[in-house]
CSV table of C-alpha atoms in Angstrom, one decimal:
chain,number,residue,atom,x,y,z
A,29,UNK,CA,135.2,50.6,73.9
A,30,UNK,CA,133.8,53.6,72.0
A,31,UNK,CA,131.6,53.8,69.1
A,32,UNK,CA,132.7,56.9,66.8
A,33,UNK,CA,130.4,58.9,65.4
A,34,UNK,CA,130.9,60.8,61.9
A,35,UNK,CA,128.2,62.8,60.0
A,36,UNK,CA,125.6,60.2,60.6
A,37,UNK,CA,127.4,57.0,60.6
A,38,UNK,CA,128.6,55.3,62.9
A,39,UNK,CA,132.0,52.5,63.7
A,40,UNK,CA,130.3,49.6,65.6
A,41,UNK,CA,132.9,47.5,67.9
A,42,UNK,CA,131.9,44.4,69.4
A,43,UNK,CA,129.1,44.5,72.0
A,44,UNK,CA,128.0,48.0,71.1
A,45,UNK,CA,124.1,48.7,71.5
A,46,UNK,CA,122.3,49.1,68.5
A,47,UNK,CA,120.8,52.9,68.3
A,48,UNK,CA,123.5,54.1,71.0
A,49,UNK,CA,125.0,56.4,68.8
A,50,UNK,CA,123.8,60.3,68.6
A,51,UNK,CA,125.3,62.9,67.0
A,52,UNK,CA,124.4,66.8,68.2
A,53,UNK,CA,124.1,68.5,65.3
A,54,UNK,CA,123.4,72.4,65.5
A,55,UNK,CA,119.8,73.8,66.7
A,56,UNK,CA,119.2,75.0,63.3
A,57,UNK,CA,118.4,72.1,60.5
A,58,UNK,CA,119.7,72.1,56.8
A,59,UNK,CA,117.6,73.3,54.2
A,60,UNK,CA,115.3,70.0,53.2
A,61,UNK,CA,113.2,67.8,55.0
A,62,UNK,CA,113.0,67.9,58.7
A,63,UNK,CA,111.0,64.9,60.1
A,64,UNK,CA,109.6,65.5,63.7
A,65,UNK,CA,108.7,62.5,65.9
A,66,UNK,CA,107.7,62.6,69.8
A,67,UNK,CA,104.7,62.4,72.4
A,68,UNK,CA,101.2,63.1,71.7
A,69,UNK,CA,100.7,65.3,74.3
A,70,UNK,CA,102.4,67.1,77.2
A,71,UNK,CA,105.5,68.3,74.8
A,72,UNK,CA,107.1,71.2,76.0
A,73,UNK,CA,106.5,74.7,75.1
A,74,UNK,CA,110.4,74.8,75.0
A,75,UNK,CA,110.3,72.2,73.0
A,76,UNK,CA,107.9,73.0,70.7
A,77,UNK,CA,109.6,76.5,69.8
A,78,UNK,CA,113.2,74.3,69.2
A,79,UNK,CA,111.2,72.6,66.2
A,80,UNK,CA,109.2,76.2,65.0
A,81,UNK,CA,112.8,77.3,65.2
A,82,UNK,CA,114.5,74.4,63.2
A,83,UNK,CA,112.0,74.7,60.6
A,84,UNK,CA,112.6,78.2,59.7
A,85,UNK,CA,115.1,76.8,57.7
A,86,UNK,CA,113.8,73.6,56.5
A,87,UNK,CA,112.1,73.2,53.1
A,88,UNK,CA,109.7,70.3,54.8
A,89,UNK,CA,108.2,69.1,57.4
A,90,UNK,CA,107.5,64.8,57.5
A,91,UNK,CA,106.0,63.4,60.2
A,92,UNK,CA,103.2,60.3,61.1
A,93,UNK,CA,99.8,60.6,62.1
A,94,UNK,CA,99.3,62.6,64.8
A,95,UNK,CA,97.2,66.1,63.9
A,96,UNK,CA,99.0,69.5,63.9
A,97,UNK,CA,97.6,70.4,67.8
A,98,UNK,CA,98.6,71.8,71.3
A,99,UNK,CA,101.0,70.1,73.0
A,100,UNK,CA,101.7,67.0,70.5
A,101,UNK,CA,105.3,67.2,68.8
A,102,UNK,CA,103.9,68.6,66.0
A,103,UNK,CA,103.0,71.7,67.5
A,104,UNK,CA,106.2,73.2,66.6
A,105,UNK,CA,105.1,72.7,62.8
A,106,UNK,CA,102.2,75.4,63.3
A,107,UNK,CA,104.1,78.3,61.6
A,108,UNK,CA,105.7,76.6,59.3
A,109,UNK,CA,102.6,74.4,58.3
A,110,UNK,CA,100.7,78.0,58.2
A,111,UNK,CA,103.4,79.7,55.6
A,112,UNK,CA,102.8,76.5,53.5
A,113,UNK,CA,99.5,76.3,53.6
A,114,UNK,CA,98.0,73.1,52.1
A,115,UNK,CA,101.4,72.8,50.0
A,116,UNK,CA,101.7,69.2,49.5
A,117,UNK,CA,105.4,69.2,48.8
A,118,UNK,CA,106.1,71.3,51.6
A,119,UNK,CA,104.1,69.5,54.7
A,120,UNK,CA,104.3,65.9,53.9
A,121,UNK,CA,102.1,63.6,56.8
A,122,UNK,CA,102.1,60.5,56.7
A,123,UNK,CA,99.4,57.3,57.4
A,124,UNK,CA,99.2,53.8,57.2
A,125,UNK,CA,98.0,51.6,54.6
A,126,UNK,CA,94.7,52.4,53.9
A,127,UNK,CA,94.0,54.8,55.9
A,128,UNK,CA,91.8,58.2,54.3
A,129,UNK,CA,94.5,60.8,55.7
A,130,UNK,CA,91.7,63.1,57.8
A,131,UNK,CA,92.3,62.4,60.9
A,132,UNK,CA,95.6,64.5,60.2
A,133,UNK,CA,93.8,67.2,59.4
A,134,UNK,CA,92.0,67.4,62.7
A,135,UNK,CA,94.1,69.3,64.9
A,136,UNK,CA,93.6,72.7,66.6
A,137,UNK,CA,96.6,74.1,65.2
A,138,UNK,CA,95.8,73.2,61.9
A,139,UNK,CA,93.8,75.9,60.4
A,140,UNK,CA,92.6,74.2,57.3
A,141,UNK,CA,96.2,73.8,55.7
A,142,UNK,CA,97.3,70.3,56.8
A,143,UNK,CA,96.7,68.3,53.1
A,144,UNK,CA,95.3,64.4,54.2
A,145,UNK,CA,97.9,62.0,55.1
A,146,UNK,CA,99.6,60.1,52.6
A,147,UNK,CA,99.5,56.6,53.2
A,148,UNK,CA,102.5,54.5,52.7
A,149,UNK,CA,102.4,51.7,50.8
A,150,UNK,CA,101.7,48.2,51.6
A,151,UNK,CA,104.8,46.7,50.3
A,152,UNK,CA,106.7,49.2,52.0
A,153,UNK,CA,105.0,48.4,55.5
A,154,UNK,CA,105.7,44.8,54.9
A,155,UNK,CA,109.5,46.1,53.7
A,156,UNK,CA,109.7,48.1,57.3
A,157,UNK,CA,108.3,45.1,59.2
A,158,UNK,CA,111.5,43.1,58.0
A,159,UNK,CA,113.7,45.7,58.9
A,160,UNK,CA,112.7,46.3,62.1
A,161,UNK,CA,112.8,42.6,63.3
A,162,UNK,CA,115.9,42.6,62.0
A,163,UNK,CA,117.7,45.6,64.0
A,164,UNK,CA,114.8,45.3,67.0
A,165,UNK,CA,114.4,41.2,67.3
A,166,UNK,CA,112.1,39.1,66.9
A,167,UNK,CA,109.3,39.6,69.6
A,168,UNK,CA,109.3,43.6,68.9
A,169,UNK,CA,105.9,43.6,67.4
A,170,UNK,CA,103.8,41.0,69.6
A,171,UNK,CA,105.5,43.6,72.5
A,172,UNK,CA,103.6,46.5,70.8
A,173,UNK,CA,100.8,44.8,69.7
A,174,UNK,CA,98.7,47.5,68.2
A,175,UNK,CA,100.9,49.6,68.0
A,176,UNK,CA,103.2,48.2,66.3
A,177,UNK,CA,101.5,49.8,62.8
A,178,UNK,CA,103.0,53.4,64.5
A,179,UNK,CA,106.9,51.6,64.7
A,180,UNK,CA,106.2,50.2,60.9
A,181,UNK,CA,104.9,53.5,59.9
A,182,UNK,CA,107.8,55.3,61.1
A,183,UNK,CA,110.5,52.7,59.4
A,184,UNK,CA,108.2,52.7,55.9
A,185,UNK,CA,108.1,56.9,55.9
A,186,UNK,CA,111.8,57.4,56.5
A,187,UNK,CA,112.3,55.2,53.4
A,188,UNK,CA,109.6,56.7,51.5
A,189,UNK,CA,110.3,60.4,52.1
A,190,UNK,CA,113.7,61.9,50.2
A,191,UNK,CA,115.6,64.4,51.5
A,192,UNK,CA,115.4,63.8,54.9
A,193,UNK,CA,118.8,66.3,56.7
A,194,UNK,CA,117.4,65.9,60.8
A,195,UNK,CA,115.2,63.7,62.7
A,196,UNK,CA,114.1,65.9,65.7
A,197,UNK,CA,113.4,63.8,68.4
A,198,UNK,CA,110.7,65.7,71.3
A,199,UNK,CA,111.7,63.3,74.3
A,200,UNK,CA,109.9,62.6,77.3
A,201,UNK,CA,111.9,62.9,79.9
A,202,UNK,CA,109.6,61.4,82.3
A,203,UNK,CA,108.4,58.4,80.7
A,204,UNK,CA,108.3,55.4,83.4
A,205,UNK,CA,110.9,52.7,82.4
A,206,UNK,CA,107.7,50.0,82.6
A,207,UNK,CA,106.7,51.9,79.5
A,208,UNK,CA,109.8,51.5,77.2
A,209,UNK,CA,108.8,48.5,75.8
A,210,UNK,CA,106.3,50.1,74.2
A,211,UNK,CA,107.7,53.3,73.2
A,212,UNK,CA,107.1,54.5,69.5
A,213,UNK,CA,110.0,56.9,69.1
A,214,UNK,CA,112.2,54.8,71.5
A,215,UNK,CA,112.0,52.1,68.7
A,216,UNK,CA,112.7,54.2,65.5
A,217,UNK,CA,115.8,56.0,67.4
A,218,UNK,CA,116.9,51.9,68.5
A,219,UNK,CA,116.3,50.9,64.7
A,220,UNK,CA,117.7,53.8,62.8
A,221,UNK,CA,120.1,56.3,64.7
A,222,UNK,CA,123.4,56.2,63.8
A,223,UNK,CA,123.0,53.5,61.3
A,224,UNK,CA,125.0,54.2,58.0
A,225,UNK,CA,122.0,56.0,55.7
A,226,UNK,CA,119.9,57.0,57.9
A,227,UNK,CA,119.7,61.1,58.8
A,228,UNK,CA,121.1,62.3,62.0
A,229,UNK,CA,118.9,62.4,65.4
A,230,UNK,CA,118.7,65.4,67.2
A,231,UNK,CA,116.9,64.6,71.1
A,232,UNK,CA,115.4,67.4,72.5
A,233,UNK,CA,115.3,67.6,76.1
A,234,UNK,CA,112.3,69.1,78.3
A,235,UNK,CA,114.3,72.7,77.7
A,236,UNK,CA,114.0,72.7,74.2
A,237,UNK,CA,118.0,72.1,73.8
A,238,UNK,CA,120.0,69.2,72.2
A,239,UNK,CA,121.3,66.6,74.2
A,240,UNK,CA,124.9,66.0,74.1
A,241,UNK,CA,126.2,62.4,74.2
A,242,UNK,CA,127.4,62.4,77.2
A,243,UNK,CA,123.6,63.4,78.4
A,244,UNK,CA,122.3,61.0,76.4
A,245,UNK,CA,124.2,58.2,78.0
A,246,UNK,CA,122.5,59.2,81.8
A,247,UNK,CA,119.2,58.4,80.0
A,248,UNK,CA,118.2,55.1,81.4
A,249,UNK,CA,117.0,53.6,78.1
A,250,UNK,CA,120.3,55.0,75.9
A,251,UNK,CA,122.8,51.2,76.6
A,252,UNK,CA,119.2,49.1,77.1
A,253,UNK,CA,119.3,46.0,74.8
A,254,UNK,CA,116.2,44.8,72.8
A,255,UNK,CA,116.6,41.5,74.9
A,256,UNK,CA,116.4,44.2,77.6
A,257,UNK,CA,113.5,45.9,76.3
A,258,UNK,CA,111.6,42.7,75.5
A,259,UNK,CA,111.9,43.0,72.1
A,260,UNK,CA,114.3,39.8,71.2
């Protein structure tokens, strides 16, 4: 049995897989916030110009951590982040608690306008924590282990951050299946897409285009459990 998926939410029949559901929205975002999650390095230049291209009509850019530099998923943001230079409503990073916000700032595509990091705050890390060993299981964090802070981050900015239309998704096509169980944006697309509330994920393959559902169901992680994963 099917799982039907309408503007973000999603039916949920018995036995279907939390996070199976995707919808395939168009290239182009809505005007608001477009959040940007992916790999650190080796994104593609494809991929990189689908989220420059997504942002031309985006208001915002969210996203955690990782500096504005060459091949990271936010590499895309370059253009935008350069039009909106140091405009804190406009390019809106995010950081853990108690964390300065610099590192951020530290990338070689970020010419001086990145503002610092926002740090989210500590009730709502402990709120995300909750949240995601609820949806993920129980042994999700001591899987991660240190990086588990990245998963919480993730869960605690998409609360704290309004406005949210997209969540682009720079995947990694040829990440080894020994290292899903530790896989940052496998984790927020597993707790969050589809789920009534949450915006719509768009996954963008090596070539810089959407994957339809049907593609998204050859990916070997798409039907994998979190008992699967390691995480329950």
């Amino acid at each position: 049995q099917e799982a039907s998926c309408v503007a973000g939410r999603r039916s949920r029949p018995p036995g279907f897989v939390m996070g199976s559901c995707a919808s395939t929205p168009p290239l182009l975002s809505d005007r608001g916030v477009l959040r940007i999650i992916g790999m650190t390095s080796d994104a593609s230049s494809s991929q990189t110009k689908a989220v420059a291209a997504m942002l031309m009509t985006a208001e915002a850019v969210s996203w955690d951590g990782d500096p504005v530099k060459t091949g990271s998923f936010t590499a895309g943001a370059a253009s935008f982040v350069a039009a909106h230079c140091n405009t804190a409503s406009a390019v809106l990073p995010a950081t853990t608690p108690g964390s300065d916000g610099t590192y951020t700032q530290s990338g070689d595509l970020a010419i001086g306008c990145v503002p610092k990091a926002k740090a989210v705050s500590q009730a709502g890390f402990d709120e995300a924590g909750l949240l995601l060993d609820a949806r993920l299981g129980a042994k999700w964090a001591e899987t991660f282990g240190d990086s588990a802070q990245y998963v919480k981050l993730a869960a605690a900015n998409l609360a704290a951050t309004p406005g949210i239309r997209r969540v682009a998704w720079q995947l990694d096509e040829d990440r080894a299946p020994e290292e899903y169980a530790d896989w940052v944006s496998l984790a927020e697309y597993k707790a969050f897409a589809g789920y009534a509330g949450s915006p719509p994920y768009v996954v963008l393959g090596a070539r810089g285009v959407p994957l339809s559902q049907s593609e998204l169901e050859r990916q070997p992680w798409y039907a994998m459990t979190p008992e699967q994963l390691g995480w329950a």
